[in-house]
Short mmCIF file of C-alpha atoms in Angstrom, two decimals:
data_model
loop_
_atom_site.label_atom_id
_atom_site.label_comp_id
_atom_site.label_asym_id
_atom_site.label_seq_id
_atom_site.Cartn_x
_atom_site.Cartn_y
_atom_site.Cartn_z
CA VAL A 1 3.50 25.05 6.95
CA GLY A 2 5.21 23.89 3.90
CA THR A 3 4.50 25.91 1.07
CA THR A 4 8.06 25.46 -0.57
CA THR A 5 7.94 21.36 -0.22
CA LEU A 6 4.65 21.96 -2.00
CA VAL A 7 5.65 24.09 -4.92
CA LEU A 8 8.47 21.59 -5.33
CA ASN A 9 6.03 18.50 -5.70
CA ILE A 10 3.55 20.27 -7.68
CA ALA A 11 6.70 21.58 -9.62
CA ALA A 12 7.81 17.88 -10.71
CA LYS A 13 3.71 16.87 -11.52
CA LEU A 14 4.02 19.67 -14.08
CA ALA A 15 6.42 19.31 -15.69
CA ARG A 16 7.03 17.20 -19.00
CA PRO A 17 9.23 17.05 -21.83
CA ASP A 18 6.62 19.33 -23.94
CA ARG A 19 6.35 21.36 -21.02
CA SER A 20 9.18 23.30 -19.44
CA VAL A 21 8.61 24.71 -15.69
CA VAL A 22 10.90 27.19 -13.69
CA VAL A 23 10.43 27.21 -9.85
CA ALA A 24 11.43 30.61 -8.24
CA GLU A 25 12.30 31.25 -4.56
CA MET A 26 11.89 34.98 -4.74
CA PHE A 27 13.15 35.64 -1.06
CA LEU A 28 16.65 36.71 0.66
CA GLU A 29 16.16 34.58 4.28
CA CYS A 30 17.82 31.13 3.98
CA GLY A 31 16.28 29.44 1.08
CA SER A 32 14.35 26.62 2.19
CA ALA A 33 14.88 24.31 -1.33
CA SER A 34 18.55 23.60 -0.71
CA PRO A 35 18.16 21.70 2.97
CA LEU A 36 15.41 20.22 1.26
CA LEU A 37 16.82 18.93 -1.53
CA ARG A 38 20.47 18.68 0.51
CA GLN A 39 21.93 20.61 -2.04
CA THR A 40 25.04 23.92 -1.80
CA PRO A 41 23.84 25.86 -4.84
CA SER A 42 26.77 27.54 -5.95
CA VAL A 43 24.07 30.28 -8.16
CA HIS A 44 21.29 31.95 -6.49
CA LEU A 45 18.68 34.81 -6.44
CA GLY A 46 21.49 36.84 -3.67
CA LYS A 47 24.22 36.87 -6.31
CA LEU A 48 21.67 38.46 -9.26
CA LEU A 49 20.11 40.77 -7.03
CA ASP A 50 23.39 42.48 -7.15
CA ALA A 51 23.33 45.38 -9.07
CA SER A 52 26.78 45.21 -9.63
CA SER A 53 26.16 42.42 -11.94
CA GLY A 54 24.70 44.12 -14.69
CA PRO A 55 21.35 43.86 -16.15
CA ILE A 56 18.49 40.98 -15.80
CA THR A 57 18.59 39.74 -18.96
CA ARG A 58 17.28 36.05 -19.67
CA GLU A 59 21.20 34.83 -20.60
CA LEU A 60 22.56 36.19 -17.38
CA LEU A 61 19.44 34.14 -15.54
CA ASP A 62 19.55 31.07 -17.79
CA ARG A 63 23.27 30.99 -16.00
CA HIS A 64 21.99 31.07 -12.23
CA LEU A 65 18.76 28.34 -12.51
CA VAL A 66 20.00 24.45 -11.70
CA ALA A 67 18.43 21.75 -13.66
CA THR A 68 17.01 19.21 -11.16
CA PRO A 69 16.34 15.42 -11.69
CA PHE A 70 12.21 16.73 -11.18
CA GLY A 71 11.99 17.53 -14.66
CA PHE A 72 11.85 21.79 -13.61
CA ARG A 73 14.85 24.41 -12.84
CA LEU A 74 15.54 26.17 -9.86
CA LEU A 75 15.87 29.21 -8.76
CA PHE A 76 17.72 29.14 -5.49
CA ALA A 77 17.77 31.79 -2.46
CA PRO A 78 20.50 32.19 -0.87
CA PRO A 79 21.19 29.29 0.98
CA ARG A 80 23.16 30.97 4.24
CA ILE A 81 21.93 34.80 5.82
CA ASP A 82 24.71 35.97 5.10
CA GLN A 83 24.69 35.41 1.73
CA SER A 84 21.55 37.84 0.94
CA GLU A 85 21.43 41.10 -0.47
CA GLN A 86 19.10 44.00 -0.23
CA MET A 87 16.06 43.33 -2.67
CA ALA A 88 15.07 45.97 -4.97
CA PRO A 89 11.71 46.21 -6.36
CA ALA A 90 12.68 46.84 -9.62
CA ARG A 91 15.26 44.44 -10.02
CA ALA A 92 12.80 41.95 -8.38
CA LYS A 93 9.87 42.50 -11.01
CA ALA A 94 12.87 42.04 -14.25
CA VAL A 95 14.08 38.93 -12.45
CA LEU A 96 10.36 37.35 -13.12
CA ASP A 97 9.93 38.98 -16.41
CA ALA A 98 12.93 37.35 -17.51
CA LEU A 99 12.26 33.91 -15.79
CA VAL A 100 8.48 34.42 -17.81
CA GLY A 101 10.39 34.20 -21.09
CA LEU A 102 12.98 30.99 -20.46
CA ALA A 103 9.65 28.51 -19.48
CA ASP A 104 5.76 27.55 -20.18
CA LEU A 105 5.40 27.74 -16.49
CA VAL A 106 6.84 29.80 -13.85
CA MET A 107 6.09 29.17 -10.27
CA VAL A 108 7.30 31.74 -7.64
CA ASP A 109 7.60 30.52 -3.99
CA LEU A 110 6.99 33.26 -1.33
CA HIS A 111 6.80 33.46 2.11
CA ASN A 112 6.34 37.10 2.81
CA ILE A 113 3.21 37.77 0.32
CA GLY A 114 2.60 41.03 2.21
CA ASN A 115 5.87 42.20 2.08
CA PRO A 116 5.88 45.92 -0.02
CA LEU A 117 9.14 44.79 -1.99
CA LEU A 118 8.04 42.08 -3.69
CA LYS A 119 4.09 44.69 -4.58
CA GLU A 120 6.10 44.52 -8.39
CA VAL A 121 6.01 41.12 -8.55
CA VAL A 122 3.28 39.69 -7.51
CA ARG A 123 1.29 42.03 -9.47
CA GLY A 124 3.36 40.08 -12.11
CA CYS A 125 1.77 36.68 -10.88
CA GLU A 126 -1.32 35.63 -13.00
CA PHE A 127 -2.51 33.55 -10.28
CA ILE A 128 -1.46 33.53 -5.91
CA SER A 129 -2.24 30.62 -3.51
CA ILE A 130 -2.06 31.16 0.22
CA VAL A 131 -0.66 27.84 1.98
CA LEU A 132 -2.49 28.04 5.18
CA GLU A 133 -3.67 25.30 8.69
CA PRO A 134 -6.90 24.20 8.84
CA GLU A 135 -6.79 26.60 12.07
CA PRO A 136 -8.98 30.34 12.75
CA ILE A 137 -5.35 32.29 13.59
CA ALA A 138 -4.47 31.23 10.10
CA ILE A 139 -7.00 31.95 8.20
CA GLN A 140 -6.98 35.37 10.04
CA LEU A 141 -3.82 35.85 8.84
CA ALA A 142 -4.74 34.57 5.12
CA ARG A 143 -7.28 36.76 5.22
CA SER A 144 -4.97 39.92 6.41
CA THR A 145 -3.13 38.38 3.34
CA HIS A 146 -6.25 38.78 1.03
CA GLU A 147 -6.21 42.48 1.93
CA VAL A 148 -3.16 43.37 0.88
CA LEU A 149 -3.40 41.60 -2.15
CA ALA A 150 -6.22 43.65 -2.83
CA SER A 151 -4.79 46.72 -2.08
CA TYR A 152 -1.84 45.68 -4.81
CA GLY A 153 -5.15 45.59 -7.33
CA ILE A 154 -5.49 41.74 -7.34
CA GLU A 155 -8.63 40.63 -8.87
CA ARG A 156 -10.16 38.24 -6.14
CA GLU A 157 -10.65 35.76 -9.01
CA ALA A 158 -6.44 35.32 -9.36
CA MET A 159 -6.85 34.56 -5.88
CA GLY A 160 -6.67 31.07 -3.45
CA ALA A 161 -5.55 29.20 -1.16
CA VAL A 162 -4.09 25.69 -0.11
CA VAL A 163 -4.96 23.76 2.88
CA VAL A 164 -2.36 21.74 4.45
CA ASN A 165 -2.89 19.54 7.01
CA ARG A 166 -0.30 18.99 8.86
CA ALA A 167 -1.40 16.83 11.58
CA ALA A 168 -4.99 14.74 11.70
CA LEU A 169 -6.68 17.49 13.88
CA THR A 170 -10.85 16.66 14.74
CA GLY A 171 -11.00 19.94 15.50
CA GLY A 172 -9.69 21.14 12.34
CA MET A 173 -12.57 23.17 10.19
CA MET A 174 -14.18 22.37 7.10
CA LEU A 175 -12.87 23.53 3.93
CA SER A 176 -16.03 24.76 2.83
CA GLU A 177 -16.43 26.88 6.44
CA ILE A 178 -12.70 27.95 5.86
CA GLU A 179 -13.72 29.17 1.80
CA SER A 180 -16.44 30.92 3.42
CA GLN A 181 -14.77 32.75 5.97
CA LEU A 182 -11.66 33.32 3.19
CA GLY A 183 -13.86 34.43 0.62
CA SER A 184 -11.89 32.57 -1.58
CA LYS A 185 -11.65 29.38 -3.54
CA ILE A 186 -9.87 26.34 -2.09
CA VAL A 187 -7.30 24.80 -4.90
CA GLY A 188 -6.77 21.59 -2.53
CA ALA A 189 -6.58 20.09 0.78
CA VAL A 190 -3.51 18.18 1.20
CA PRO A 191 -3.69 15.35 3.67
CA PRO A 192 -1.35 14.61 6.69
CA ALA A 193 2.26 13.07 5.37
CA SER A 194 4.68 13.50 7.39
CA GLU A 195 5.76 10.14 7.39
CA CYS A 196 6.07 10.52 3.45
CA SER A 197 7.60 13.78 3.47
CA ALA A 198 10.46 12.31 6.15
CA LEU A 199 11.10 9.90 3.80
CA ALA A 200 11.17 11.94 0.39
CA HIS A 201 13.67 14.37 2.55
CA LYS A 202 16.11 11.48 3.89
CA ALA A 203 16.27 10.57 0.19
CA GLY A 204 17.38 14.15 -0.94
CA SER A 205 14.00 13.60 -3.30
CA LEU A 206 10.41 14.65 -3.43
CA LEU A 207 7.55 13.01 -1.86
CA VAL A 208 5.55 12.48 -5.24
CA VAL A 209 8.94 10.44 -7.31
CA THR A 210 9.88 8.77 -4.01
CA GLN A 211 5.77 7.66 -2.66
CA PRO A 212 3.68 8.50 -6.56
CA ASP A 213 1.05 5.55 -5.40
CA SER A 214 0.54 7.47 -1.48
CA LYS A 215 -2.53 9.91 -1.12
CA PRO A 216 -0.55 13.05 -0.48
CA ALA A 217 0.98 12.28 -4.06
CA ALA A 218 -2.49 11.64 -5.69
CA VAL A 219 -3.78 15.25 -4.13
CA LEU A 220 -0.84 16.95 -5.20
CA ALA A 221 -1.06 15.99 -8.70
CA ALA A 222 -4.71 17.05 -8.68
CA ILE A 223 -3.53 20.39 -7.55
CA ALA A 224 -1.21 20.42 -10.14
CA GLY A 225 -3.79 19.82 -12.27
CA ARG A 226 -5.58 22.43 -11.30
CA PHE A 227 -2.69 25.17 -11.26
CA ALA A 228 -2.47 24.15 -15.18
CA ALA A 229 -5.52 25.22 -15.98
CA ARG A 230 -6.56 28.27 -18.18
CA ALA A 231 -8.91 29.22 -15.03
CA VAL A 232 -7.49 27.70 -11.92
CA GLY A 233 -10.62 25.60 -10.45
CA SER A 234 -12.18 25.18 -6.88
CA LEU A 235 -11.53 21.98 -4.99
CA GLN A 236 -15.66 22.23 -3.75
CA GLY A 237 -16.57 23.34 -7.62
#
């Protein structure tokens, strides 16, 4: 429901001259960032996970990070399905460990947190946010994902959620009800932004850049502020 779009926009708000930010698409399906930003990266995660490329070092990883005009660097997922490799858990964790040494903040885009191959990557994160719509089935799936995270040893305080409203639904659930059912904090609630998102995509840019004064951009900036805090706070608090 827009996880990659959310990550990229928040990263743009977090990046500044005195704070380096890296975004990593840590999955091997066809990447979402490359079509969103209208780029075809020549380096990507698939090449790193090939054991023949040698040990994962900061120097090797640094050469696979692509600078963006938004202030952060990006480790793309493979842009095509046929370019993907098998993900060895130890090698994926080594990528995350090396990333931590290359930036002040690292944001990891994980499309399937429950994938056992990503268990060690998930354990290496300080805070994990599920992105969901305000619908009962989405909440049920999010609760199941929280149970998987708990089985990995992730504490409840290190989990949260961002609610994305893709349409102005009159029957959507209240945030307090979602928070109660999830049993974890709501970090933010993004209002419908289909037109703003379409304009940004057409420009190969990000919503917070093309429409910085819009309501969705203000909400994304507020969410970025919560993620940047030492302890990620709740929208309800």
